[in-house]
Coordinates of C-alpha atoms and ligand atoms in Angstrom, one line a residue:
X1 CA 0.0 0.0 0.0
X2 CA 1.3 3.8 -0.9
X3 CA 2.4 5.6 2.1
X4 CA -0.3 8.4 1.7
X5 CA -3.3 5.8 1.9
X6 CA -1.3 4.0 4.9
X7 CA -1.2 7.8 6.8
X8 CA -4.4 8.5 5.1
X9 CA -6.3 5.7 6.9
X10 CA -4.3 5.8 10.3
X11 CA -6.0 9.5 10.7
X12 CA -9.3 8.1 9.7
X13 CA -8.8 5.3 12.0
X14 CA -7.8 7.6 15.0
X15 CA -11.0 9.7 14.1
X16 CA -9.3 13.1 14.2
X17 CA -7.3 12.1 17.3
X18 CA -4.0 11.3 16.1
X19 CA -0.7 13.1 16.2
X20 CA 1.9 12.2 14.0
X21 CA 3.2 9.7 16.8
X22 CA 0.4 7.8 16.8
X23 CA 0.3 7.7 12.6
X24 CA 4.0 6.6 12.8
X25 CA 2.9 3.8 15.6
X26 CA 0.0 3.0 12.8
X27 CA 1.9 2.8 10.0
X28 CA 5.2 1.9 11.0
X29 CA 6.6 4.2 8.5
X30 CA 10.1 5.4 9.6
X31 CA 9.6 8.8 11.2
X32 CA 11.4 11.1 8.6
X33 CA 9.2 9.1 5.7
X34 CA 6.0 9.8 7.7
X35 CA 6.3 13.3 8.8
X36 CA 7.4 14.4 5.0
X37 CA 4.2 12.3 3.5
X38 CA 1.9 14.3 6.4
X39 CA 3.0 17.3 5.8
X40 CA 2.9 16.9 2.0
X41 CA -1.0 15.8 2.6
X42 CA -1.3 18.9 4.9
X43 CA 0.2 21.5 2.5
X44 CA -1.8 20.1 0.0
X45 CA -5.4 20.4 2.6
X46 CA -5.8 16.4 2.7
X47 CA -5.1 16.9 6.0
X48 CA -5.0 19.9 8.6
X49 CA -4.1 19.9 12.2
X50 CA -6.7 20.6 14.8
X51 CA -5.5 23.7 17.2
X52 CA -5.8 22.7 20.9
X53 CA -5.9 24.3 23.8
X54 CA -2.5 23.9 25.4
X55 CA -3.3 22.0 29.1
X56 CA -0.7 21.5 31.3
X57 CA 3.4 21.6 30.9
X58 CA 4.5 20.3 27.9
X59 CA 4.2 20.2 24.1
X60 CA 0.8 20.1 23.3
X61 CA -0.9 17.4 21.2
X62 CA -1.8 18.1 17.7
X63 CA -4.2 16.3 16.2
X64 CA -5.0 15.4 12.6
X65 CA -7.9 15.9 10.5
X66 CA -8.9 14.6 7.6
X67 CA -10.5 17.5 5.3
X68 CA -13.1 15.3 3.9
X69 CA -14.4 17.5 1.1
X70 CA -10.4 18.0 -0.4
X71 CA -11.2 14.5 -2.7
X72 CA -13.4 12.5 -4.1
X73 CA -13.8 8.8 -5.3
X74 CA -16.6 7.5 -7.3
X75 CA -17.6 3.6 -7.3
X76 CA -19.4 1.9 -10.2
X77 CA -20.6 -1.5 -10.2
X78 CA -21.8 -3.0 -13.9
X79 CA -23.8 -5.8 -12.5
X80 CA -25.5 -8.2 -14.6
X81 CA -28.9 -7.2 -13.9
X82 CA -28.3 -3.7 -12.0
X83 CA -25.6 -1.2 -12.0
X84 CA -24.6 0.8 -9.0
X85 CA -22.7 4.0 -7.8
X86 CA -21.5 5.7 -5.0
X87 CA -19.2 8.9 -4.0
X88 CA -17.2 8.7 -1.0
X89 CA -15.6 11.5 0.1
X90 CA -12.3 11.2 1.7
X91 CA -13.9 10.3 5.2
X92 CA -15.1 7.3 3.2
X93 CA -19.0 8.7 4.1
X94 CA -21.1 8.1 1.1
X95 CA -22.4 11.3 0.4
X96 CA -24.4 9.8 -3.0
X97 CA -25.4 6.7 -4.3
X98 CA -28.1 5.4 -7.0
X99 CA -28.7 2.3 -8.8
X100 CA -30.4 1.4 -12.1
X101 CA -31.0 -1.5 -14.3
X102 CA -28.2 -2.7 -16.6
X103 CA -28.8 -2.6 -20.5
X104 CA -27.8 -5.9 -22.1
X105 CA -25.0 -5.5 -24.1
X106 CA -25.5 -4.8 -27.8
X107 CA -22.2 -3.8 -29.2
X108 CA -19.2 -1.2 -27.8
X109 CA -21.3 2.2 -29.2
X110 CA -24.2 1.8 -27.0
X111 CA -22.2 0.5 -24.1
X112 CA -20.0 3.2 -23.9
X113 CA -23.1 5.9 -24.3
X114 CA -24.9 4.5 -21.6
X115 CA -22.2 4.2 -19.2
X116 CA -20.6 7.9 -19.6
X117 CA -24.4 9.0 -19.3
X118 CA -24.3 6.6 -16.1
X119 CA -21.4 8.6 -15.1
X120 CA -22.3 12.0 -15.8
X121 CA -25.9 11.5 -14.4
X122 CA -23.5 10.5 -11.2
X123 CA -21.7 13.7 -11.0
X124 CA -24.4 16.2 -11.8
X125 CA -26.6 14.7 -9.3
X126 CA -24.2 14.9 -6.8
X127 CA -23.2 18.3 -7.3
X128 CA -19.7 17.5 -6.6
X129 CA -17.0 19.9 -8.4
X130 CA -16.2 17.4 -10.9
X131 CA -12.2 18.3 -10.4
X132 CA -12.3 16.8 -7.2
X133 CA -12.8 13.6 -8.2
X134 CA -9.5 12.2 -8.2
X135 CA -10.4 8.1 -9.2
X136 CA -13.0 6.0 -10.2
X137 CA -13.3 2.5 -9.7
X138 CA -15.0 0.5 -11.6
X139 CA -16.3 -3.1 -10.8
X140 CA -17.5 -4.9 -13.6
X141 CA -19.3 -8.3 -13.7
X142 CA -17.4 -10.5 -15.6
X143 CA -14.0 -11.2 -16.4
X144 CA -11.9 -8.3 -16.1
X145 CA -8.1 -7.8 -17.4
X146 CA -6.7 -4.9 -14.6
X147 CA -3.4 -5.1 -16.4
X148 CA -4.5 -3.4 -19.3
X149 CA -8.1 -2.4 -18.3
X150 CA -10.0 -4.2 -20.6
X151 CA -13.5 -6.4 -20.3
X152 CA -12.9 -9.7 -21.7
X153 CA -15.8 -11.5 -21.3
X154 CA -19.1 -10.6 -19.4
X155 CA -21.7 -13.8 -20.0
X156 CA -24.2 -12.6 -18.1
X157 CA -25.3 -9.8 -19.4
X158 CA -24.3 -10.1 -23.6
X159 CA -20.3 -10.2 -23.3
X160 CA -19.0 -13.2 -25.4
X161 CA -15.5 -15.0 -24.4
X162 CA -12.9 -12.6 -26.2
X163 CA -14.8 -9.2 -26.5
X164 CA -11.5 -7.0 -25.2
X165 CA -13.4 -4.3 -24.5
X166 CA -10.9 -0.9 -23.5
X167 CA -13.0 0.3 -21.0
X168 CA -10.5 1.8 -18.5
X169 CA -8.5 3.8 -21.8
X170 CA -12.5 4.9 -23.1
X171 CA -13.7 5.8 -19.3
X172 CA -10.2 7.8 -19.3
X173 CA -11.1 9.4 -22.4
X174 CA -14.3 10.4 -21.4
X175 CA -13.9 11.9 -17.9
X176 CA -10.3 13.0 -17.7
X177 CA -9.9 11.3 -14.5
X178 CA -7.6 8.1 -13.3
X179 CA -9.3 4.7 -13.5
X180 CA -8.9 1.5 -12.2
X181 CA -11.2 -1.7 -13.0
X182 CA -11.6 -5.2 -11.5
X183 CA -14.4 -7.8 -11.3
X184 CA -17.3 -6.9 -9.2
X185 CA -16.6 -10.4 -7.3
X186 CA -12.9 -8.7 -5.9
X187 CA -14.6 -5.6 -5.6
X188 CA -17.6 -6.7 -3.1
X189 CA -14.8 -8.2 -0.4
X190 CA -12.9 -5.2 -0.6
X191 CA -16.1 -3.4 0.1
X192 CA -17.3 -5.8 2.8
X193 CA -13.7 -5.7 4.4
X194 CA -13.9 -2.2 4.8
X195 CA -17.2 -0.9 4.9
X196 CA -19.4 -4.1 5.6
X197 CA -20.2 -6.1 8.8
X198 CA -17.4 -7.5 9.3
X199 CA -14.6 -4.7 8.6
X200 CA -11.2 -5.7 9.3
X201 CA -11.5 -9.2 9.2
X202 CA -8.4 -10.2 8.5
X203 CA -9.4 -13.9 6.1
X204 CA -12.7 -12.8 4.7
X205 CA -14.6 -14.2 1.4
X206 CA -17.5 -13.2 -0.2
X207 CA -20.2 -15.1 -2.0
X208 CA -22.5 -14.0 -4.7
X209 CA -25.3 -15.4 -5.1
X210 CA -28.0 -13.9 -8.4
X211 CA -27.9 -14.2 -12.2
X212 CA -24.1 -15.2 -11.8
X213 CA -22.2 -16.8 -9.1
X214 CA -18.9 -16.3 -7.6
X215 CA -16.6 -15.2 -4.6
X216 CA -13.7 -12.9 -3.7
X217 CA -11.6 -13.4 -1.5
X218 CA -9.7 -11.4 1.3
X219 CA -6.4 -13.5 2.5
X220 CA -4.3 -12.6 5.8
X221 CA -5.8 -8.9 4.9
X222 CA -5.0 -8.5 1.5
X223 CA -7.1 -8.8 -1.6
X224 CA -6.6 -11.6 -4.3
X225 CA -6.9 -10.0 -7.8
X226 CA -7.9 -12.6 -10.1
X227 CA -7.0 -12.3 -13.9
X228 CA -9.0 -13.8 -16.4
X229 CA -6.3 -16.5 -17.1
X230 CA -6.2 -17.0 -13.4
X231 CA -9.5 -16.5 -12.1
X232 CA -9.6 -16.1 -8.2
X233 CA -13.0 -17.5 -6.1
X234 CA -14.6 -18.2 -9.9
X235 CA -17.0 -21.0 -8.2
X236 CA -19.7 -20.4 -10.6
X237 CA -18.1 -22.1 -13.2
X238 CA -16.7 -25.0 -11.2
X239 CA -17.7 -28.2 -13.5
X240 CA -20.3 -30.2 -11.7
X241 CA -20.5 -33.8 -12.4
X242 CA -23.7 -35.0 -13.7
X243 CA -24.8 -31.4 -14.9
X244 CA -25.2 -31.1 -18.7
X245 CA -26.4 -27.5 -19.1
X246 CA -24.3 -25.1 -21.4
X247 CA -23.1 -22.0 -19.1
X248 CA -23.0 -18.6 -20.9
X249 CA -18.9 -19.1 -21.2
X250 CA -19.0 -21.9 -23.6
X251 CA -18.8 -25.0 -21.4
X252 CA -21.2 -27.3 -20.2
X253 CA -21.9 -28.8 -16.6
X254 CA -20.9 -25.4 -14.8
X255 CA -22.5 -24.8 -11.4
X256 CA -23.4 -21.5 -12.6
X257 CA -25.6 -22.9 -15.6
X258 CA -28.0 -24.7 -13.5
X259 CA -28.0 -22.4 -9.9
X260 CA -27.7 -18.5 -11.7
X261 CA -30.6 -16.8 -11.6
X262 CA -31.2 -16.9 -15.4
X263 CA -30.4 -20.5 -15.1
X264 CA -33.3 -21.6 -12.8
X265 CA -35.9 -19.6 -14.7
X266 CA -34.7 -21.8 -18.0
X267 CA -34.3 -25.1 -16.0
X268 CA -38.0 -25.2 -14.8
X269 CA -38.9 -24.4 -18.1
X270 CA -37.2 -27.1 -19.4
X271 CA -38.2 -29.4 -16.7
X272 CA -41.8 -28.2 -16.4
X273 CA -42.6 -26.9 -19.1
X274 CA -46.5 -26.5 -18.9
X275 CA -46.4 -24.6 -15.7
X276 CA -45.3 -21.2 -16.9
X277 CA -46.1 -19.8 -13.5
X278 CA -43.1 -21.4 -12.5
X279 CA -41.0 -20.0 -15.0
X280 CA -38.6 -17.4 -12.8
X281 CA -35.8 -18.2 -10.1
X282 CA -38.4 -16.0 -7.8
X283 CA -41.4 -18.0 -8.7
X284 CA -39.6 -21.3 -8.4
X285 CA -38.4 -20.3 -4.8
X286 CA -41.8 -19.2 -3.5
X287 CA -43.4 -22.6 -4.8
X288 CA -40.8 -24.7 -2.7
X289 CA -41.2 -23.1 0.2
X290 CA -45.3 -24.0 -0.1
X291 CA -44.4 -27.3 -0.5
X292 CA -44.1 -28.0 -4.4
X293 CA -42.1 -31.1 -5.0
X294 CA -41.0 -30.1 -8.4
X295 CA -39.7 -27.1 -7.4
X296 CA -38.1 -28.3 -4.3
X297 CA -36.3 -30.6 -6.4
X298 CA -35.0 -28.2 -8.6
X299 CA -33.6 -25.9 -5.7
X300 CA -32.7 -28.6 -3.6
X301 CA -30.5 -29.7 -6.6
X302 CA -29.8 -25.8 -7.2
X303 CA -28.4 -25.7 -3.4
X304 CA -26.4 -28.6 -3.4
X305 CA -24.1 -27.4 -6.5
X306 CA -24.2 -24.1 -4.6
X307 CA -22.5 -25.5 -1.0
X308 CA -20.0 -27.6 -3.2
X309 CA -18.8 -23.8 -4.5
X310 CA -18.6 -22.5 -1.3
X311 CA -17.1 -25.7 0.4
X312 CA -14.5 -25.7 -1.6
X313 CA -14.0 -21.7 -1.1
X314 CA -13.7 -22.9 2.9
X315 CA -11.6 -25.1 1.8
X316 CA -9.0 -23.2 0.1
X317 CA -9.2 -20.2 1.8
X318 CA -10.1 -21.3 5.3
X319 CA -12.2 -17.6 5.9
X320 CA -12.9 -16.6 9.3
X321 CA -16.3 -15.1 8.3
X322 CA -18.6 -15.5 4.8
X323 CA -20.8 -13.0 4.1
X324 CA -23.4 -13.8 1.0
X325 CA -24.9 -10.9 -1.1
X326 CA -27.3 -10.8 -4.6
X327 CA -30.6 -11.3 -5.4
X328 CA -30.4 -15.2 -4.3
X329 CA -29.1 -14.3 -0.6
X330 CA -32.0 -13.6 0.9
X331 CA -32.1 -14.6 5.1
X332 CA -36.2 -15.8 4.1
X333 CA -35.1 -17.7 0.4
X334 CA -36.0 -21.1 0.4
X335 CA -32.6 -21.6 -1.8
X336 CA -30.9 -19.7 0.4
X337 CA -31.7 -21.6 3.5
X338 CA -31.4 -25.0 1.5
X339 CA -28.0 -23.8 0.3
X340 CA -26.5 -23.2 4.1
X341 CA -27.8 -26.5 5.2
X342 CA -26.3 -28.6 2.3
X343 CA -23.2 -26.4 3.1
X344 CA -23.5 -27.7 6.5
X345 CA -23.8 -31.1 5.4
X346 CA -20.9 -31.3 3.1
X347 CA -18.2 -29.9 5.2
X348 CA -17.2 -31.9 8.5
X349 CA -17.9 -29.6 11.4
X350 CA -14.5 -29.4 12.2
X351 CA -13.5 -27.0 9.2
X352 CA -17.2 -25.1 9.6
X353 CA -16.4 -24.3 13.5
X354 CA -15.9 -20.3 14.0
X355 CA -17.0 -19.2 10.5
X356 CA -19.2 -16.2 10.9
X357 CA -22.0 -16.9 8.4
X358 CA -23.8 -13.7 7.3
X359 CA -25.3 -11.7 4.5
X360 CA -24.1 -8.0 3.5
X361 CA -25.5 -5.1 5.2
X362 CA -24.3 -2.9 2.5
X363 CA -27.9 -3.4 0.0
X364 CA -26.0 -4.2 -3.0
X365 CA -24.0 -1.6 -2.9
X366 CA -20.3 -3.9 -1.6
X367 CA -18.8 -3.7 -5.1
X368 CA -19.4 0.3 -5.4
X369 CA -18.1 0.8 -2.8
X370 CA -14.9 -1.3 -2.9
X371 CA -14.3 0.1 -6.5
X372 CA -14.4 3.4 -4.9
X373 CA -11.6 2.1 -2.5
X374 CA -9.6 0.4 -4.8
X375 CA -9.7 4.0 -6.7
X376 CA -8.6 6.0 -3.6
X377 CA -5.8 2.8 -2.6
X378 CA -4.2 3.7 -6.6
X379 CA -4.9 7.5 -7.3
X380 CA -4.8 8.9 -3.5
Ligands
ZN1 ZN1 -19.3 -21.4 -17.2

């Protein structure tokens, strides 16, 4: 991590209460580093010291501030049904945020249209000078090159295997501003690990469950950044024995294919096809929990492809706490509920004991907001 964002965050930790001693006992940056990058962030009003009264002998304390309104970073999620944004300011308080629907992707021209209007929208609602923004992150559901900025696939929502779309040199373009992108898998643990529920946790991983599925993962405190080569927590298209149903990247038999959100609504319609009532992942979850044997069949199957993915996440990664999020990770879904007690009956107690099992608190909003961190970690 840069030295600013190190002294950056030891201030925010210390809620306006630090002196440079205590950012140097924080950071563990060598004294004459760490009082040249604070008073570099200070001459530049990142930062200002708080005047205090002086009481008693001695040099008084001086604390430091952050100034939160001296930066900006903006956090957009592409999700495969809805897109989201925030602005954090550099107190890390989300001071906007709005969601809307994601267009299926038709070719680069209307992409690109639709997401600068996404931005812009963004930044004239917010009413934020626009030269304060000084990063944008952007989380992208699919798989994303960060090397060189580029979607190269995105199944769920119209992206074939391959596309290579620039988006991080077109965004730059656009705006003016420095970019960074990832998948919105990495970014929803890095927004869980410092926003969500479980902040700080030091071996944390995520679990989405909607239209697509897959994890992230955050080991001894550090993200994993998958590459599309070398996928990290990509349990959505673990290859399931038995299942025959082609997945949106070209194979068949991946968990994803028969548990994705999209994937349920086509199963039952394959399976039952004259009860087009059942027809949607929603419709099919509702009817199980009342009892419906075909549906119950479906999700039960559904659920036990899902706890293989996240047993073997547990497996590899040994997380102290898993925290679900998406349309599918809902604490009254019949899937849901199935999905933890097939977890529970595929891994042996032993490895399941002190795992904190929960579901976001951040309403959809994890992978905004950890693009919007990852932003401030590269361009702060
Ligand atoms: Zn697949």
């Amino acid at each position: 991590m840069r030295n600013t964002v190190l002294v950056a965050d030891a201030v925010r930790r210390g809620k306006n209460n630090f002196s440079k001693k205590d950012v140097q006992r924080e950071t563990q940056i060598s004294w004459g580093t760490m009082c040249k990058v604070v008073d570099n962030l200070l001459a530049d009003g990142f930062l200002f010291a708080r005047k205090e009264e002086p009481s008693g002998r001695g040099r008084p304390m001086i604390p430091l501030c952050i100034n939160p309104e001296a930066a900006f970073y903006v956090g957009l999620d592409i999700g495969s049904s809805h897109s989201h944004a925030v602005i954090c300011n550099l107190n890390f308080s989300v001071i906007f945020r709005t969601s809307q629907p994601t267009p299926r992707y038709t070719g680069q021209e209307a992409f690109f249209s639709w997401l600068f209007a996404f931005y812009d929208n963004v930044i004239s609602e917010s009413q934020i000078p626009s030269e304060k923004v000084k990063g944008i992150g952007l989380a992208i559901s699919g798989n994303i090159d960060t090397t060189t900025g580029t979607i190269v696939s995105g199944g769920n929502w119209g992206i074939k295997w391959g596309a290579n779309i620039p988006v991080l040199e077109k965004l730059t373009e656009h705006t003016q501003i420095s970019a960074f992108t990832l998948t919105t898998q990495s970014a929803a643990v890095l927004g869980e690990y410092h926003f969500g529920r479980k902040q700080g946790c030091a071996n944390m991983v995520t679990i989405g469950l909607g239209v697509g599925i897959g994890s992230g993962v955050i080991s001894d405190h550090q993200l994993l950044l998958g590459q599309p080569t070398r996928p990290i927590g990509y349990i959505g298209h673990m290859l399931i024995p038995g299942n025959q149903h082609e997945c949106t990247c070209g194979f068949h038999g991946c968990l994803e294919s028969y548990s994705g959100g999209n994937s349920l609504a086509e199963i039952a319609r394959e399976q039952l096809p004259d009860r087009p009532e059942l027809h949607s992942a929603a419709a099919l979850d509702h009817a199980a929990a009342n009892g419906n044997p075909e549906a119950i069949a479906i999700i039960s199957t559904a659920a036990s492809y899902n706890a293989a993915g996240i047993a073997s996440m547990v497996q590899l990664y040994s997380p102290e706490s898993i925290i679900f999020y998406g349309g599918q990770s809902r604490s009254d879904g019949f899937l849901f509920n199935r999905t933890l007690k097939a977890f529970k009956e595929i891994l042996p107690s032993e490895r399941r004991t002190g795992i904190d099992i929960s579901i976001s608190n951040l309403n959809g909003y994890q992978s905004a907001l950890g693009a919007a961190r990852i932003a401030y970690e590269n361009f702060f």
